Every structure is written in C-alpha cells, then in structure tokens.
Coordinates of C-alpha atoms and ligand atoms in Angstrom, one line a residue:
M1 CA -81.2 -85.2 55.9
R2 CA -79.6 -88.3 56.8
R3 CA -76.9 -87.2 54.2
I4 CA -76.3 -83.6 55.5
R5 CA -76.1 -85.1 58.8
S6 CA -73.6 -87.6 58.2
I7 CA -71.4 -85.0 56.3
T8 CA -71.4 -82.7 59.2
V9 CA -70.4 -85.4 61.5
A10 CA -67.6 -86.6 59.2
I11 CA -66.5 -82.9 59.1
A12 CA -66.3 -82.7 62.6
G13 CA -63.9 -85.7 62.7
L14 CA -61.5 -83.8 60.3
A15 CA -59.6 -82.0 62.9
A16 CA -58.4 -85.6 64.3
A17 CA -57.3 -86.7 61.0
G18 CA -55.5 -83.5 60.3
L19 CA -53.4 -84.3 63.4
A20 CA -52.0 -87.2 61.1
L21 CA -51.2 -84.9 58.6
A22 CA -49.0 -82.5 60.7
A23 CA -47.4 -85.5 62.4
C24 CA -46.6 -87.2 59.2
S25 CA -45.6 -84.0 57.4
S26 CA -42.6 -83.5 59.7
N27 CA -41.1 -87.0 59.7
G28 CA -39.1 -86.6 56.4
A29 CA -41.2 -88.9 54.5
T30 CA -39.9 -88.8 50.7
P31 CA -42.1 -88.2 47.6
S32 CA -42.6 -91.2 45.3
S33 CA -44.9 -91.9 42.4
T34 CA -47.4 -94.8 42.8
G35 CA -46.3 -96.1 39.3
S36 CA -49.0 -98.7 39.8
G37 CA -50.1 -97.9 36.4
A38 CA -53.4 -97.1 34.9
Q39 CA -51.7 -97.2 31.6
G40 CA -52.8 -98.9 28.9
A41 CA -53.3 -97.7 24.9
A42 CA -52.4 -94.4 24.0
S43 CA -55.4 -92.0 24.9
E44 CA -56.4 -88.8 26.1
V45 CA -58.4 -87.3 28.9
E46 CA -60.3 -84.0 28.9
V47 CA -60.0 -82.5 32.2
F48 CA -62.9 -80.4 33.3
T49 CA -62.2 -77.5 36.1
W50 CA -62.8 -74.0 36.4
W51 CA -58.8 -73.3 36.8
A52 CA -58.7 -71.6 33.6
S53 CA -56.5 -68.6 34.3
G54 CA -53.9 -66.9 36.7
S55 CA -52.6 -68.8 40.0
E56 CA -55.3 -71.4 39.4
K57 CA -54.0 -72.3 36.1
L58 CA -50.6 -72.3 37.6
G59 CA -51.8 -75.2 39.7
L60 CA -53.6 -77.2 37.3
D61 CA -50.2 -76.7 35.0
A62 CA -47.9 -78.1 37.8
M63 CA -50.5 -81.0 37.9
V64 CA -50.3 -81.8 34.4
S65 CA -46.5 -81.5 34.2
V66 CA -46.4 -84.4 36.7
F67 CA -49.1 -86.0 34.8
E68 CA -47.0 -86.0 31.6
K69 CA -44.1 -87.6 33.1
Q70 CA -46.3 -90.2 34.8
H71 CA -48.3 -90.8 31.8
P72 CA -46.7 -89.7 28.5
D73 CA -48.8 -91.8 26.2
V74 CA -51.8 -90.0 27.4
K75 CA -52.9 -86.7 25.8
F76 CA -53.9 -84.0 28.4
I77 CA -57.0 -82.0 27.1
N78 CA -57.6 -78.8 29.0
G79 CA -61.7 -78.5 29.5
A80 CA -61.4 -75.5 32.1
V81 CA -64.2 -73.1 32.0
A82 CA -63.5 -69.7 33.5
G83 CA -65.5 -68.5 36.5
G84 CA -64.2 -68.7 40.1
A85 CA -65.8 -71.4 42.4
G86 CA -67.3 -73.0 39.3
S87 CA -69.8 -70.2 38.8
A88 CA -70.0 -70.8 35.3
A89 CA -68.7 -74.3 35.0
K90 CA -71.0 -76.2 37.1
D91 CA -74.0 -75.2 35.1
L92 CA -72.2 -76.2 31.7
L93 CA -71.0 -79.2 33.4
Q94 CA -74.7 -80.4 34.2
S95 CA -75.8 -79.4 31.0
R96 CA -73.1 -82.0 29.3
L97 CA -74.0 -84.7 31.9
Q98 CA -77.6 -84.5 31.2
A99 CA -77.1 -84.5 27.1
N100 CA -74.7 -87.7 27.8
N101 CA -71.7 -85.7 26.8
P102 CA -69.5 -85.9 29.9
P103 CA -65.9 -84.9 29.9
D104 CA -63.5 -87.8 30.9
T105 CA -63.3 -86.4 34.3
F106 CA -64.3 -83.3 36.5
Q107 CA -63.3 -81.5 39.4
A108 CA -66.3 -81.9 42.3
H109 CA -65.8 -80.5 45.8
A110 CA -66.2 -83.2 48.7
G111 CA -69.5 -83.3 50.5
A112 CA -72.9 -82.0 49.5
E113 CA -72.0 -81.1 46.3
L114 CA -70.6 -84.5 45.1
T115 CA -73.4 -86.2 46.6
D116 CA -75.4 -84.4 44.0
Y117 CA -73.7 -86.0 41.3
I118 CA -73.7 -89.6 43.1
D119 CA -77.7 -89.4 43.8
A120 CA -78.1 -88.2 40.3
G121 CA -76.0 -91.6 38.8
Q122 CA -73.7 -89.4 37.0
I123 CA -70.1 -90.5 38.6
Q124 CA -68.5 -93.9 39.0
D125 CA -67.5 -95.8 42.0
V126 CA -63.9 -95.5 42.1
S127 CA -62.9 -97.7 44.9
A128 CA -61.1 -100.4 42.7
L129 CA -58.8 -97.6 41.8
Y130 CA -57.8 -96.8 45.5
D131 CA -56.7 -100.5 45.9
Q132 CA -54.8 -100.2 42.6
F133 CA -53.2 -97.0 43.3
K134 CA -52.6 -98.0 46.9
I135 CA -54.1 -94.9 48.1
R136 CA -56.8 -96.3 50.5
D137 CA -54.8 -95.2 53.4
V138 CA -53.1 -92.0 52.4
F139 CA -56.1 -89.7 52.9
P140 CA -57.7 -88.5 56.3
K141 CA -60.6 -91.2 56.9
D142 CA -63.3 -88.5 57.4
L143 CA -62.4 -86.9 54.0
I144 CA -62.7 -90.0 52.4
D145 CA -66.2 -90.5 54.4
L146 CA -67.1 -87.5 52.5
L147 CA -66.5 -89.0 49.0
T148 CA -68.2 -92.2 50.1
V149 CA -71.8 -93.3 49.7
D150 CA -72.9 -96.9 50.6
G151 CA -69.3 -97.9 50.9
K152 CA -68.4 -96.8 47.5
I153 CA -65.9 -94.1 46.9
Y154 CA -66.8 -91.6 44.2
S155 CA -63.7 -89.4 43.8
V156 CA -60.1 -88.9 44.4
P157 CA -59.3 -85.6 46.6
S158 CA -56.3 -83.2 45.3
N159 CA -56.3 -80.8 48.0
I160 CA -57.8 -79.0 51.1
H161 CA -58.5 -75.3 51.3
R162 CA -59.4 -72.9 53.9
A163 CA -62.3 -70.2 53.2
N164 CA -62.4 -67.9 56.0
M165 CA -59.1 -66.0 55.8
V166 CA -58.5 -62.1 55.3
W167 CA -55.6 -60.6 53.4
A168 CA -54.5 -57.4 53.7
N169 CA -51.9 -54.9 52.3
P170 CA -49.6 -53.5 55.3
T171 CA -48.7 -50.5 53.2
V172 CA -52.3 -49.4 52.9
L173 CA -52.9 -50.0 56.7
T174 CA -50.1 -47.9 57.7
A175 CA -51.0 -45.4 55.5
A176 CA -54.2 -45.5 57.3
G177 CA -52.9 -44.7 60.6
L178 CA -53.2 -48.5 61.5
D179 CA -50.7 -51.0 63.0
P180 CA -50.4 -53.6 60.2
A181 CA -49.7 -56.5 62.8
A182 CA -52.8 -55.6 64.7
K183 CA -55.2 -58.7 65.3
Y184 CA -58.6 -58.3 65.5
A185 CA -60.7 -60.6 67.9
T186 CA -64.1 -59.8 66.9
L187 CA -65.9 -58.0 64.0
K188 CA -66.7 -55.5 66.3
D189 CA -63.0 -54.9 66.9
W190 CA -62.3 -55.1 63.2
F191 CA -64.9 -52.2 62.3
P192 CA -62.8 -49.4 63.2
A193 CA -60.0 -50.5 61.1
L194 CA -62.4 -50.8 58.2
D195 CA -63.6 -47.2 58.7
A196 CA -59.8 -45.9 59.0
V197 CA -59.2 -47.5 55.7
K198 CA -62.1 -46.0 54.2
A199 CA -61.2 -42.6 55.7
S200 CA -58.0 -42.9 53.9
G201 CA -59.4 -43.0 50.5
K202 CA -59.0 -46.5 49.8
T203 CA -61.4 -49.5 49.4
A204 CA -61.6 -50.8 53.0
L205 CA -62.7 -54.4 51.7
S206 CA -62.5 -55.8 48.3
V207 CA -65.3 -58.4 47.2
A208 CA -66.3 -59.6 43.8
T209 CA -69.4 -61.1 42.2
T210 CA -71.9 -63.1 44.1
W211 CA -70.2 -66.2 44.8
T212 CA -67.4 -64.4 46.8
Q213 CA -70.3 -62.4 48.5
V214 CA -71.5 -65.7 49.6
N215 CA -68.2 -66.7 50.7
L216 CA -67.9 -63.7 52.8
L217 CA -71.3 -64.2 54.4
E218 CA -70.4 -67.8 55.3
T219 CA -67.7 -66.4 57.0
I220 CA -69.7 -64.0 59.1
L221 CA -72.4 -66.4 60.1
I222 CA -69.3 -68.3 61.4
A223 CA -68.0 -65.4 63.2
D224 CA -71.3 -64.6 65.0
L225 CA -73.2 -68.0 65.4
G226 CA -69.7 -70.0 66.4
A227 CA -68.9 -73.3 64.7
T228 CA -71.6 -75.6 66.4
D229 CA -74.4 -73.2 65.5
Y230 CA -72.9 -72.6 61.9
A231 CA -72.6 -76.3 61.3
G232 CA -76.4 -76.6 62.5
L233 CA -77.6 -74.3 59.9
W234 CA -76.8 -77.6 57.8
T235 CA -78.3 -80.3 59.9
G236 CA -81.7 -78.3 60.9
A237 CA -80.3 -77.8 64.5
T238 CA -79.9 -74.0 63.9
D239 CA -82.8 -72.1 63.2
W240 CA -82.4 -69.7 60.1
K241 CA -85.0 -67.2 61.3
G242 CA -83.5 -66.7 64.9
A243 CA -81.7 -63.8 66.6
K244 CA -78.0 -64.9 65.8
V245 CA -78.5 -65.2 62.2
T246 CA -80.0 -61.6 62.2
T247 CA -76.9 -60.3 63.8
A248 CA -74.7 -62.0 61.1
L249 CA -76.9 -60.7 58.4
T250 CA -76.4 -57.1 60.1
D251 CA -72.7 -57.7 60.2
F252 CA -73.1 -58.9 56.9
Q253 CA -74.7 -55.8 55.7
K254 CA -72.3 -53.6 57.3
L255 CA -69.2 -55.2 55.8
M256 CA -70.7 -55.0 52.3
S257 CA -70.8 -51.4 53.1
Y258 CA -67.1 -51.0 53.2
T259 CA -66.8 -52.7 49.4
N260 CA -65.9 -51.5 46.2
T261 CA -69.1 -50.7 44.2
D262 CA -68.0 -52.3 41.0
R263 CA -68.0 -55.5 42.6
D264 CA -70.7 -57.5 40.6
G265 CA -68.7 -57.1 37.6
L266 CA -65.4 -58.8 39.2
D267 CA -64.3 -62.3 40.1
W268 CA -61.9 -63.3 43.0
P269 CA -58.7 -62.6 41.4
D270 CA -59.6 -58.8 40.6
A271 CA -60.8 -58.3 44.0
T272 CA -57.4 -60.0 45.5
Q273 CA -55.6 -57.9 42.9
Q274 CA -57.0 -54.6 44.5
V275 CA -55.0 -56.0 47.8
I276 CA -52.2 -56.9 45.9
D277 CA -52.1 -53.2 44.1
G278 CA -52.8 -51.4 47.1
T279 CA -56.0 -50.0 46.1
A280 CA -58.1 -51.9 49.0
G281 CA -56.7 -52.6 52.6
F282 CA -58.4 -56.2 53.1
N283 CA -60.1 -59.1 51.3
I284 CA -62.1 -62.0 52.4
M285 CA -61.3 -65.0 50.3
G286 CA -60.3 -68.4 50.6
D287 CA -56.7 -69.5 50.6
W288 CA -56.5 -69.9 46.9
A289 CA -55.6 -66.0 47.1
V290 CA -52.0 -66.8 48.7
A291 CA -51.2 -68.3 45.4
A292 CA -52.2 -65.2 43.8
F293 CA -50.0 -63.0 46.0
E294 CA -47.2 -65.4 45.3
A295 CA -47.5 -65.3 41.6
A296 CA -47.4 -61.8 41.9
G297 CA -43.9 -61.9 43.5
K298 CA -45.2 -60.4 46.6
T299 CA -43.7 -61.7 50.1
A300 CA -45.6 -62.8 53.1
G301 CA -45.2 -60.2 56.0
T302 CA -43.8 -57.7 54.2
D303 CA -46.1 -57.1 51.0
F304 CA -49.1 -58.9 52.4
T305 CA -50.5 -60.2 55.6
Y306 CA -53.2 -62.6 56.4
F307 CA -55.2 -63.7 59.6
P308 CA -58.6 -65.8 59.9
V309 CA -61.7 -63.7 59.4
P310 CA -62.3 -61.9 63.2
G311 CA -64.3 -64.2 65.3
T312 CA -63.5 -67.2 63.5
D313 CA -59.8 -67.9 64.9
G314 CA -59.6 -71.6 65.9
I315 CA -62.0 -72.8 63.3
F316 CA -61.0 -74.0 59.6
D317 CA -63.7 -73.4 57.1
F318 CA -63.0 -76.3 55.1
L319 CA -63.5 -77.3 51.3
A320 CA -61.5 -80.2 49.3
D321 CA -61.4 -80.4 45.7
S322 CA -61.5 -83.8 44.0
F323 CA -61.7 -85.5 40.6
T324 CA -64.3 -88.0 39.3
L325 CA -64.8 -90.7 36.8
P326 CA -68.2 -90.1 35.2
V327 CA -70.5 -92.6 34.0
G328 CA -70.0 -92.6 30.0
A329 CA -66.8 -91.2 30.1
P330 CA -65.4 -91.5 26.6
H331 CA -61.6 -92.2 27.8
E332 CA -61.8 -94.2 30.7
D333 CA -58.2 -95.3 30.6
G334 CA -57.2 -91.6 30.4
A335 CA -59.4 -90.6 33.1
K336 CA -58.0 -93.3 35.4
A337 CA -54.2 -92.1 34.4
W338 CA -55.5 -88.7 35.4
L339 CA -56.9 -89.9 38.7
E340 CA -53.9 -91.8 39.6
T341 CA -51.8 -88.5 39.1
V342 CA -54.1 -86.6 41.5
G343 CA -53.9 -89.4 44.1
S344 CA -50.1 -89.4 43.9
L345 CA -47.7 -87.7 46.5
E346 CA -45.9 -86.3 43.2
G347 CA -49.0 -85.0 41.9
Q348 CA -50.3 -83.6 45.0
T349 CA -47.0 -81.8 46.2
A350 CA -46.6 -80.2 42.9
F351 CA -50.2 -79.1 42.5
N352 CA -50.8 -77.6 45.8
K353 CA -47.3 -75.9 46.1
A354 CA -48.8 -73.6 43.3
K355 CA -52.3 -73.7 44.3
G356 CA -52.1 -72.5 48.0
S357 CA -54.2 -75.4 49.1
I358 CA -52.8 -78.1 51.5
P359 CA -52.6 -81.7 50.3
A360 CA -55.2 -84.1 50.9
R361 CA -52.4 -86.9 51.5
T362 CA -51.4 -87.2 55.1
D363 CA -47.8 -88.3 53.9
A364 CA -47.1 -85.0 52.4
K365 CA -44.1 -82.9 53.7
A366 CA -45.0 -79.7 55.5
T367 CA -41.7 -78.3 54.9
D368 CA -42.4 -78.3 51.0
F369 CA -44.9 -75.7 51.3
S370 CA -44.8 -72.1 51.9
E371 CA -45.3 -70.4 55.3
Y372 CA -48.7 -69.7 55.0
Q373 CA -49.4 -73.4 54.1
Q374 CA -47.7 -74.6 56.9
T375 CA -49.9 -72.3 59.3
A376 CA -52.8 -74.1 57.5
I377 CA -51.6 -77.6 57.9
A378 CA -51.2 -76.5 61.6
S379 CA -54.7 -75.0 61.8
F380 CA -56.4 -78.0 59.9
A381 CA -54.7 -80.0 62.6
K382 CA -56.1 -78.3 65.6
D383 CA -59.1 -76.2 64.7
T384 CA -62.7 -76.9 64.7
I385 CA -63.7 -78.0 61.2
V386 CA -66.7 -76.6 59.8
P387 CA -68.1 -77.3 55.9
S388 CA -67.9 -74.1 53.4
L389 CA -71.4 -73.4 52.0
A390 CA -69.8 -71.4 48.8
H391 CA -67.4 -74.6 48.0
G392 CA -69.9 -77.6 48.0
A393 CA -69.2 -79.0 51.4
A394 CA -72.3 -77.8 53.4
A395 CA -75.2 -78.0 51.1
S396 CA -76.3 -79.2 47.7
I397 CA -75.7 -77.3 44.4
K398 CA -79.6 -76.4 44.3
T399 CA -79.4 -75.0 48.0
L400 CA -76.4 -73.1 47.3
N401 CA -78.0 -71.6 44.0
A402 CA -80.9 -70.5 46.0
I403 CA -79.0 -68.8 48.7
S404 CA -76.9 -67.4 46.1
D405 CA -79.8 -65.6 44.5
A406 CA -81.2 -64.4 47.9
T407 CA -77.7 -63.0 48.6
S408 CA -77.5 -61.3 45.2
K409 CA -80.9 -59.8 45.6
F410 CA -79.8 -58.3 49.2
T411 CA -76.6 -56.8 48.1
T412 CA -77.9 -55.1 45.0
G413 CA -80.6 -53.5 47.0
A414 CA -83.6 -55.8 45.8
S415 CA -84.7 -57.2 49.0
D416 CA -84.2 -55.9 52.8
L417 CA -82.6 -57.6 55.8
A418 CA -85.9 -59.4 56.9
A419 CA -86.8 -60.5 53.3
F420 CA -83.1 -61.9 52.7
Q421 CA -83.1 -63.7 56.4
S422 CA -86.4 -65.4 55.3
E423 CA -85.1 -66.3 51.7
L424 CA -82.3 -67.9 53.2
A425 CA -84.3 -70.1 55.6
T426 CA -86.4 -70.9 52.7
A427 CA -83.5 -71.6 50.3
A428 CA -82.0 -74.0 53.3
G429 CA -85.2 -75.6 53.4
K430 CA -85.5 -74.6 57.0
Ligands
GAL501 C1 -63.3 -73.2 45.0 C2 -62.1 -74.4 44.8 C3 -60.8 -73.8 44.6 C4 -60.6 -72.4 43.9 C5 -61.9 -71.5 44.4 C6 -61.8 -70.4 43.1 O1 -64.5 -73.8 44.7 O2 -62.4 -75.5 45.4 O3 -59.9 -74.7 44.3 O4 -60.6 -72.9 42.6 O5 -63.1 -72.1 44.0 O6 -62.1 -70.7 41.9

C-alpha cells in the first residue's frame, strides 16, 4: 500500500506544480534544444508506443521530426502497436520484456503503471541522464515523484493529458432543441440533454471498446464521489462496497444506455469520429480527442465544444506519458538520444501541439498551444488533481486489467450491478 499512497499524495501536490507551468508559460521563454548530447556512434532506436495511427501518430511524427534534427545519426524505428491506451501494446510489451527482447525505449504512464516495471526490474534508473540533459529542474517536482522510487528516476515524461472531458457536436445539439453552449453542473442536469439527443435519432453518447468504457466509468466515479473519495479508492480510504460507489455505478449504467451498440468493436478514434461526423451528440474521452478534431480540420466553438464531465468541474483527471530505458535495451545510445529529445523543450512543444496534451516541462510557452490546451494548462494549475485509472496513474496494470474485465462483463450483460460492484472491490483488492 505504501506505493499507491505515496503516488496519491504526490498527485495531490501536482496542482501547485501546475501553477509554475502557467506562470512560466506566459513569460515569453524561448524554446531551445538542450544540445547536451547523447550522441555517439551511428545507431538506431526502436521506440515502442501505441501511437500507431491518426492524430496520435501525428504527435509521434512531430517528436520524430525534432529527433531527426537533434540526432541525425540515429535511425528511428517505429515500434508502435495499434490499440488505444495500450490495450494491445502493453500485453505484447510484457511478453517481449519477459523474453529478454525489449525495445530500445517504451511508452509508460507515470504512477502505478511505471512502478510495475520498476518493481519487476525491467527498466533502468535514468537519473544520470537528467543531469546530462540538464532537465532535473524543468518538470513539476510532483510529476518527477511519480517516476521515482528510492531516489532513482525511471523515465522521462513527454506530456500531461486530462481524461475527464466531454466533446460535443453543436449542430447535433441544436437539432435536438438544445442550447449548444449550455453547461451541465451535475450528471442529473445532463441526463435530459442526453434524452433529447436520443429522441432526435442520433447516438446521445458515443463510446468504444472496454478501455474507453473504463475511462467513462472513472469519470463517473469522480463525479459522484468527488476528488477526495475517488482518490481514496486507490489508497483504501474509500469503501468500494459503499453507497456512493453504488450511486456512481447506477449512473454509469444509465450513461451506457445512451451509447452506440456497436461499441465493443470500436476504438476511441471511431467513437470520437461519430461526434466529428455528427452521428453522435457527445463523447467522453481524454483530451487526445481534441487532436482528432483538429486533424479533421474542425474549429473549437463552431464545429465542436468541450467541457469537463458534469460533476467534475474543478477536477483534473491526470495522466502522463513517459519514456523508459529498458534493462537490456539493444541500442542504449539510441534510446538515450530519444530520451534527450523527449525531455527537450523543442521536442515537447512540437509533440504536444499535435497531440492535444500539455507539455510536462514547466518552461513551455502557453501561447504556442491551442485554445483548448490553454484551458487545460489553466485547469492543471488550479484544479484538484486526481489520478486516472484507465491510464496507469491510479492502479497497477493487474488491478486495471481486473477492473476492465469486470466492466466488460457488466456492459455486455454478463453481470448485474451488485455483482459488478463486488467484482470491482475484489479487483481493487479492497
Ligand atoms: C493514453 C495515452 C495517451 C493516448 C491515449 C489513447 O493511455 O496516455 O497518450 O495515446 O491513451 O490511446
């Protein structure tokens, strides 16, 4: 329990750290490459991610173009495995790590998920690279704490995402008789709007396969439990079998009744695309979704709108991607070169502009980013930060897998609400 408790404590401190990002970001700091060099003999680097297509690949491509400029002697090998949230990549990665066949570097979420790899002895301490690249002081301290065990830092963060957002199509809402600018303070306030979209013949709420349903579930737990009790689910302080969780699961069940029935065959870009195309009114998804709207040439405000999941305003459901140096990486020099680019201001700026996330570096310039991203930077600075379940911040991969199995059973009708709640409690080890 020590590990999860310390992560939650660190998450709580991230809000203060965010102030630094917001403050520094308006002072006109100029981007510069670290140039401190992990160069060496010509080499290559296999970079393992799940950013295989669409807007996620555009983000990766942007990082790669900075990498190729900073390290022209190192060949980039794309080891991406399709499947949002690493739904296929993480299993494949585990098989490779266990077979001593690691990629040169892989994507991992800050928090409990990264700690899994550390505990298994699968990744190396990269503290020395923080000194070499002069990046010890450029990230929020509480984010670094999520990457650190026993004083050793195990990865370089690339970005921070927010998982509790609703994306909406104003044309669909207007056609359903709704005010597209309406705000919904609570889930209860939101349900009539979902009813209206449903009555208009469109999908009210689009969702995709299991991991996106877990993403939806965590936002409803946050809405109904509030930040403190939601965080307590991961420390043992909140009872999974309690009445508040029952309320959240009841709301989750209701929300699922508004969703598209083909959901289990879709991944997140398909569900978000339904809102882009105007076949659905709303989609709950992390803010990588904004990059999909932008890549489709859509403009915020007119073509799409966004707001925190009703009941979660003032709460930032946090996750961060980071890159590791696996034990036995075949091309360590290549991996170190990649980590240098990931940690650089130029790499973070290019990547995050395309990815929809905000830079992990506190010296990035807010005005380099989109309208939505500037709201995320502001929210990160002032909101209460809670750890995402679906994206590795709150719970270990084993716990997440067990929660995902229970969720899939429930949403496919193989369990009832009481069984679901009890399976969640077992999955969380509570
Ligand atoms: C998250 C990841 C994001 C984004 C998303 C959808 O787990 O942290 O960067 O890729 O999955 O695939």
